[in-house]
Coordinates of N, CA and C in Angstrom, one line a residue:
M27 N 46.4 72.9 197.7 CA 47.1 72.3 196.6 C 48.6 72.5 196.6
G28 N 49.0 73.5 197.3 CA 50.5 73.8 197.3 C 50.9 74.3 196.0
N29 N 52.2 74.1 195.6 CA 52.6 74.6 194.4 C 52.7 73.5 193.3
N30 N 51.7 72.6 193.4 CA 51.6 71.6 192.3 C 51.1 72.3 191.1
P31 N 51.7 72.0 189.9 CA 51.2 72.7 188.7 C 49.8 72.2 188.4
A32 N 49.0 73.0 187.7 CA 47.7 72.6 187.3 C 47.8 71.4 186.4
K33 N 46.9 70.5 186.6 CA 46.8 69.3 185.7 C 46.4 69.7 184.3
T34 N 47.0 69.1 183.4 CA 46.6 69.3 182.0 C 45.7 68.1 181.6
N35 N 45.1 68.2 180.4 CA 44.3 67.1 179.9 C 45.1 65.8 179.8
A36 N 46.3 65.9 179.4 CA 47.2 64.8 179.2 C 47.4 64.1 180.6
A37 N 47.6 64.9 181.6 CA 47.7 64.3 183.0 C 46.5 63.7 183.5
R38 N 45.3 64.3 183.2 CA 44.0 63.7 183.6 C 43.8 62.4 182.9
L39 N 44.2 62.3 181.7 CA 44.0 61.0 181.0 C 44.9 59.9 181.6
L40 N 46.1 60.3 182.0 CA 47.0 59.3 182.6 C 46.4 58.9 184.0
D41 N 45.8 59.9 184.7 CA 45.2 59.5 186.0 C 44.0 58.5 185.7
A42 N 43.2 58.8 184.7 CA 42.1 57.9 184.4 C 42.6 56.5 184.0
A43 N 43.7 56.4 183.4 CA 44.3 55.1 183.0 C 45.1 54.5 184.1
R44 N 45.2 55.2 185.2 CA 46.0 54.7 186.4 C 47.5 54.5 186.0
I45 N 48.0 55.4 185.2 CA 49.4 55.3 184.8 C 50.2 56.3 185.7
P46 N 51.2 55.8 186.5 CA 51.9 56.8 187.3 C 52.8 57.7 186.5
Y47 N 52.9 58.9 187.0 CA 53.7 60.0 186.3 C 54.0 61.1 187.2
R48 N 54.9 61.9 186.9 CA 55.2 63.1 187.6 C 55.1 64.3 186.7
L49 N 54.5 65.4 187.2 CA 54.4 66.7 186.4 C 55.6 67.5 186.9
I50 N 56.4 68.0 185.9 CA 57.6 68.8 186.2 C 57.5 70.1 185.4
P51 N 57.3 71.2 186.2 CA 57.4 72.5 185.5 C 58.8 73.0 185.1
Y52 N 58.9 73.8 184.1 CA 60.2 74.4 183.8 C 60.0 75.8 183.2
A53 N 61.0 76.6 183.2 CA 60.9 77.9 182.7 C 60.9 77.9 181.2
V54 N 59.9 78.6 180.6 CA 59.8 78.6 179.1 C 60.5 79.8 178.6
D55 N 61.2 79.6 177.5 CA 61.9 80.7 176.8 C 61.3 80.7 175.4
E56 N 60.4 81.7 175.0 CA 59.7 81.7 173.8 C 60.7 81.6 172.6
N57 N 61.9 82.0 172.8 CA 62.9 81.9 171.7 C 63.6 80.6 171.6
H58 N 63.4 79.8 172.6 CA 64.1 78.5 172.6 C 63.1 77.4 173.1
L59 N 62.3 76.9 172.1 CA 61.3 75.9 172.4 C 61.8 74.5 172.2
E60 N 63.1 74.4 171.8 CA 63.6 73.1 171.4 C 63.9 72.2 172.7
A61 N 64.0 71.0 172.5 CA 64.1 70.0 173.6 C 65.4 70.2 174.4
Q62 N 66.5 70.7 173.8 CA 67.7 70.9 174.5 C 67.5 72.0 175.7
H63 N 66.7 73.0 175.4 CA 66.4 74.0 176.4 C 65.6 73.4 177.5
V64 N 64.7 72.5 177.2 CA 63.8 71.9 178.2 C 64.7 71.0 179.0
A65 N 65.6 70.2 178.4 CA 66.5 69.3 179.1 C 67.4 70.1 180.1
D66 N 67.9 71.2 179.6 CA 68.8 72.1 180.5 C 68.0 72.6 181.6
E67 N 66.7 73.1 181.4 CA 65.9 73.6 182.5 C 65.6 72.5 183.5
L68 N 65.4 71.3 183.0 CA 65.0 70.2 183.9 C 66.2 69.6 184.6
G69 N 67.4 69.9 184.1 CA 68.7 69.3 184.6 C 68.7 67.8 184.2
E70 N 68.2 67.5 183.1 CA 68.1 66.1 182.6 C 68.9 65.9 181.4
D71 N 69.3 64.6 181.1 CA 70.0 64.3 179.9 C 69.1 64.4 178.7
I72 N 69.6 65.0 177.7 CA 68.8 65.3 176.5 C 68.2 64.0 175.9
N73 N 68.9 62.8 176.1 CA 68.5 61.5 175.6 C 67.2 61.1 176.3
T74 N 66.8 61.7 177.4 CA 65.6 61.3 178.1 C 64.4 62.3 177.9
V75 N 64.7 63.4 177.2 CA 63.6 64.4 176.9 C 63.2 64.1 175.4
Y76 N 62.0 63.7 175.3 CA 61.5 63.3 173.9 C 60.6 64.4 173.4
K77 N 60.6 64.5 172.1 CA 59.7 65.5 171.4 C 58.6 64.8 170.6
T78 N 57.5 65.4 170.5 CA 56.4 64.9 169.8 C 56.2 65.6 168.4
L79 N 56.3 64.9 167.3 CA 56.2 65.5 166.0 C 55.0 64.9 165.3
V80 N 54.3 65.8 164.5 CA 53.2 65.3 163.8 C 53.5 65.4 162.3
L81 N 53.3 64.3 161.6 CA 53.6 64.2 160.2 C 52.4 63.7 159.4
R82 N 52.5 63.9 158.1 CA 51.4 63.5 157.2 C 52.0 62.5 156.2
G83 N 51.4 61.3 156.0 CA 51.9 60.4 155.0 C 51.1 60.5 153.8
D84 N 51.6 60.1 152.7 CA 50.9 60.2 151.4 C 49.8 59.1 151.2
R85 N 49.9 58.1 152.0 CA 48.9 57.0 151.9 C 47.9 57.0 153.1
H86 N 48.5 57.2 154.3 CA 47.7 56.9 155.6 C 47.4 58.2 156.4
G87 N 47.8 59.3 155.9 CA 47.4 60.6 156.6 C 48.3 60.9 157.8
L88 N 47.7 61.5 158.8 CA 48.4 62.0 159.9 C 49.0 60.9 160.8
M89 N 50.1 61.2 161.4 CA 50.8 60.2 162.4 C 51.6 61.1 163.3
V90 N 51.9 60.4 164.4 CA 52.7 61.1 165.5 C 54.0 60.3 165.7
C91 N 55.1 61.0 165.8 CA 56.4 60.3 166.2 C 56.9 60.9 167.4
V92 N 57.4 60.1 168.4 CA 57.9 60.5 169.6 C 59.4 60.1 169.6
I93 N 60.3 61.1 169.5 CA 61.7 60.8 169.4 C 62.6 61.6 170.4
P94 N 63.8 61.1 170.6 CA 64.7 61.8 171.5 C 64.9 63.3 171.1
G95 N 65.0 64.2 172.0 CA 65.1 65.6 171.7 C 66.3 66.0 171.0
N96 N 67.4 65.2 171.0 CA 68.6 65.6 170.3 C 68.7 64.9 168.9
R97 N 67.6 64.3 168.5 CA 67.6 63.7 167.1 C 66.5 64.2 166.3
E98 N 66.6 64.0 165.0 CA 65.6 64.4 164.0 C 64.8 63.2 163.6
I99 N 63.7 63.5 163.0 CA 62.9 62.4 162.4 C 63.6 62.0 161.1
D100 N 63.7 60.7 160.9 CA 64.2 60.2 159.6 C 62.9 59.9 158.8
L101 N 62.7 60.8 157.8 CA 61.5 60.7 157.0 C 61.3 59.3 156.3
K102 N 62.4 58.8 155.8 CA 62.4 57.5 155.1 C 62.0 56.4 156.1
K103 N 62.6 56.4 157.3 CA 62.3 55.4 158.3 C 60.8 55.5 158.7
A104 N 60.4 56.7 158.9 CA 59.0 57.0 159.4 C 58.0 56.5 158.3
A105 N 58.3 56.8 157.1 CA 57.4 56.4 156.0 C 57.4 54.8 156.0
R106 N 58.5 54.2 156.1 CA 58.5 52.7 156.1 C 57.7 52.2 157.2
A107 N 57.9 52.7 158.4 CA 57.3 52.2 159.6 C 55.7 52.3 159.5
S108 N 55.3 53.4 158.8 CA 53.9 53.7 158.8 C 53.2 53.2 157.5
G109 N 53.9 52.6 156.6 CA 53.3 52.0 155.4 C 53.0 53.1 154.4
N110 N 53.7 54.2 154.5 CA 53.6 55.3 153.5 C 54.8 55.3 152.5
K111 N 54.6 55.9 151.3 CA 55.7 56.0 150.4 C 56.6 57.1 150.9
K112 N 55.9 58.2 151.3 CA 56.7 59.4 151.9 C 55.8 60.1 152.9
V113 N 56.5 60.7 153.9 CA 55.9 61.5 154.9 C 56.6 62.8 155.0
E114 N 55.9 63.8 155.5 CA 56.5 65.1 155.8 C 55.9 65.7 157.0
M115 N 56.6 66.6 157.7 CA 56.1 67.3 158.8 C 54.9 68.1 158.4
I116 N 53.9 68.2 159.3 CA 52.8 69.1 158.9 C 53.3 70.6 159.1
A117 N 52.6 71.5 158.5 CA 52.9 72.9 158.6 C 52.6 73.4 160.0
M118 N 53.4 74.3 160.6 CA 53.3 74.8 161.9 C 51.8 75.3 162.2
R119 N 51.3 76.0 161.2 CA 49.9 76.5 161.3 C 48.8 75.4 161.5
E120 N 49.2 74.2 161.0 CA 48.2 73.1 161.1 C 48.2 72.4 162.5
L121 N 49.3 72.7 163.3 CA 49.5 71.9 164.5 C 48.3 72.1 165.5
L122 N 48.0 73.3 165.8 CA 46.9 73.6 166.8 C 45.6 73.1 166.3
P123 N 45.1 73.4 165.1 CA 43.8 72.9 164.7 C 43.8 71.3 164.5
T124 N 44.9 70.7 164.2 CA 45.0 69.3 164.1 C 45.1 68.5 165.4
T125 N 45.9 69.0 166.3 CA 46.1 68.3 167.6 C 45.5 68.9 168.8
G126 N 45.2 70.2 168.8 CA 44.8 70.9 170.0 C 46.0 71.5 170.8
Y127 N 47.2 71.2 170.3 CA 48.4 71.7 171.0 C 49.2 72.7 170.1
I128 N 50.0 73.5 170.8 CA 50.9 74.4 170.1 C 52.3 73.9 170.1
R129 N 53.2 74.5 169.3 CA 54.6 74.1 169.2 C 55.2 74.4 170.6
G130 N 56.0 73.4 171.0 CA 56.6 73.5 172.3 C 55.7 72.9 173.4
G131 N 54.5 72.5 173.1 CA 53.6 72.0 174.0 C 52.7 70.9 173.5
C132 N 53.3 70.2 172.5 CA 52.6 69.1 171.8 C 52.8 67.8 172.6
S133 N 51.8 67.1 173.1 CA 51.9 65.9 173.8 C 51.3 64.7 173.0
P134 N 51.9 63.5 173.1 CA 51.3 62.4 172.4 C 50.1 61.9 173.0
I135 N 49.7 62.5 174.2 CA 48.5 62.1 174.9 C 47.5 63.1 174.8
G136 N 46.2 62.7 174.4 CA 45.1 63.6 174.5 C 45.0 64.6 173.3
M137 N 45.5 64.2 172.1 CA 45.3 65.0 170.9 C 43.8 65.0 170.6
K138 N 43.4 66.0 169.8 CA 42.0 66.1 169.4 C 41.4 64.7 168.9
K139 N 42.3 64.0 168.1 CA 41.9 62.8 167.6 C 43.1 61.8 167.8
A140 N 42.8 60.6 168.2 CA 44.0 59.7 168.4 C 44.6 59.4 167.0
L141 N 45.9 59.5 166.9 CA 46.6 59.3 165.7 C 47.6 58.1 165.9
P142 N 47.8 57.4 164.8 CA 48.8 56.3 164.9 C 50.2 56.9 165.4
T143 N 50.7 56.3 166.4 CA 51.9 56.8 167.1 C 53.1 55.9 166.9
Y144 N 54.3 56.4 166.6 CA 55.5 55.7 166.5 C 56.5 56.2 167.5
M145 N 57.0 55.3 168.4 CA 57.9 55.8 169.4 C 59.3 55.2 169.1
Q146 N 60.3 56.1 169.2 CA 61.7 55.6 169.0 C 62.0 54.5 170.0
E147 N 62.5 53.4 169.4 CA 62.8 52.2 170.2 C 63.7 52.4 171.4
D148 N 64.6 53.4 171.3 CA 65.6 53.6 172.4 C 64.9 53.9 173.7
A149 N 63.7 54.5 173.6 CA 62.9 54.9 174.8 C 62.7 53.7 175.7
L150 N 62.6 52.5 175.2 CA 62.2 51.4 176.1 C 63.4 51.0 177.0
A151 N 64.6 51.5 176.7 CA 65.8 51.2 177.6 C 65.7 52.1 178.8
L152 N 64.8 53.1 178.8 CA 64.7 54.1 179.9 C 63.6 53.6 180.9
D153 N 63.8 53.9 182.2 CA 62.7 53.6 183.2 C 61.7 54.7 183.1
E154 N 62.2 55.9 182.7 CA 61.3 57.1 182.7 C 61.8 58.0 181.7
F155 N 60.9 58.7 181.0 CA 61.4 59.7 180.1 C 60.4 60.9 180.2
F156 N 60.8 62.0 179.5 CA 60.0 63.2 179.6 C 59.3 63.6 178.3
I157 N 58.0 63.9 178.4 CA 57.3 64.3 177.2 C 56.5 65.5 177.6
S158 N 56.0 66.3 176.7 CA 55.3 67.5 177.0 C 54.0 67.1 177.7
A159 N 53.6 67.9 178.6 CA 52.3 67.7 179.3 C 51.1 68.3 178.6
G160 N 51.5 68.9 177.4 CA 50.4 69.5 176.6 C 50.4 71.1 176.7
V161 N 51.3 71.6 177.4 CA 51.4 73.1 177.5 C 52.9 73.4 177.6
R162 N 53.3 74.6 177.1 CA 54.7 75.0 177.3 C 54.9 75.2 178.8
G163 N 56.1 74.7 179.3 CA 56.5 74.9 180.7 C 56.1 73.8 181.6
L164 N 55.6 72.7 181.0 CA 55.3 71.5 181.9 C 55.6 70.2 181.1
Q165 N 56.4 69.4 181.8 CA 56.7 68.1 181.2 C 56.1 67.0 182.1
I166 N 55.8 65.8 181.5 CA 55.4 64.6 182.2 C 56.5 63.6 182.2
A167 N 56.9 63.2 183.4 CA 57.9 62.1 183.5 C 57.1 60.8 183.6
V168 N 57.3 59.9 182.7 CA 56.4 58.7 182.7 C 57.3 57.5 182.1
S169 N 56.8 56.3 182.4 CA 57.5 55.1 181.8 C 57.2 55.0 180.3
P170 N 58.3 54.9 179.5 CA 58.1 54.8 178.1 C 57.2 53.6 177.7
S171 N 57.4 52.5 178.4 CA 56.6 51.3 178.0 C 55.2 51.5 178.3
A172 N 54.9 52.2 179.5 CA 53.5 52.5 179.8 C 52.9 53.4 178.8
L173 N 53.6 54.4 178.4 CA 53.1 55.4 177.4 C 52.9 54.7 176.1
A174 N 53.8 53.8 175.7 CA 53.6 53.1 174.4 C 52.4 52.3 174.4
E175 N 52.1 51.6 175.5 CA 50.9 50.8 175.7 C 49.7 51.6 175.7
Y176 N 49.7 52.7 176.4 CA 48.6 53.6 176.5 C 48.2 54.2 175.1
T177 N 49.2 54.6 174.4 CA 48.9 55.3 173.1 C 48.8 54.3 171.9
G178 N 49.1 53.0 172.2 CA 49.1 52.0 171.2 C 50.2 52.2 170.2
A179 N 51.3 52.8 170.7 CA 52.4 53.2 169.8 C 53.1 51.9 169.2
T180 N 53.5 52.1 168.0 CA 54.5 51.1 167.4 C 55.9 51.6 167.8
V181 N 56.6 50.7 168.5 CA 57.9 51.0 168.9 C 58.9 50.5 167.8
C182 N 59.6 51.5 167.2 CA 60.5 51.2 166.1 C 61.5 52.2 166.0
D183 N 62.3 52.2 164.9 CA 63.4 53.1 164.7 C 62.9 54.2 163.6
V184 N 62.6 55.4 164.1 CA 62.1 56.4 163.2 C 63.0 57.7 163.2
A185 N 64.1 57.7 164.0 CA 64.9 58.9 164.2 C 66.2 58.7 163.5
T186 N 66.9 59.8 163.2 CA 68.2 59.8 162.7 C 69.2 59.3 163.8
E187 N 70.4 58.9 163.3 CA 71.4 58.4 164.3 C 71.7 59.5 165.3
S188 N 72.0 59.1 166.5 CA 72.3 60.1 167.5 C 73.7 60.7 167.2
T189 N 73.9 61.9 167.6 CA 75.2 62.5 167.3 C 76.0 62.5 168.5

């Protein structure tokens, strides 16, 4: 097998769907789980490293937003996109029981239960972007349009303006 990283559930699901991707390991720093650290470790532009956030809406329950690593979720835009009056991030302690993933290793692929997904529209301008493979220390490089199709994501504007 060489030094290929072990496949995660997210990677196996992409295999099953015949979606091409690359697995890219990076050094984890428990004190710096943010996307900027991941981008630095990968040697990639932060605009191509996306984070997966789980929110709860007041009308439609749980949802996932996939946004650029250097931007924040815009709660008003996310609420509007998802048909909620308001949305908020779920508590960190809810992440693992809700998704099966931990902070810094949350992937939009292969959550315990498929959740409505909203992907920041800027992603579609990229040939490839990076998302968590479902564990800390491993990213998946994949086509944003292929991922949007696979997850049934609504592609829209849910992030704050880039700085």
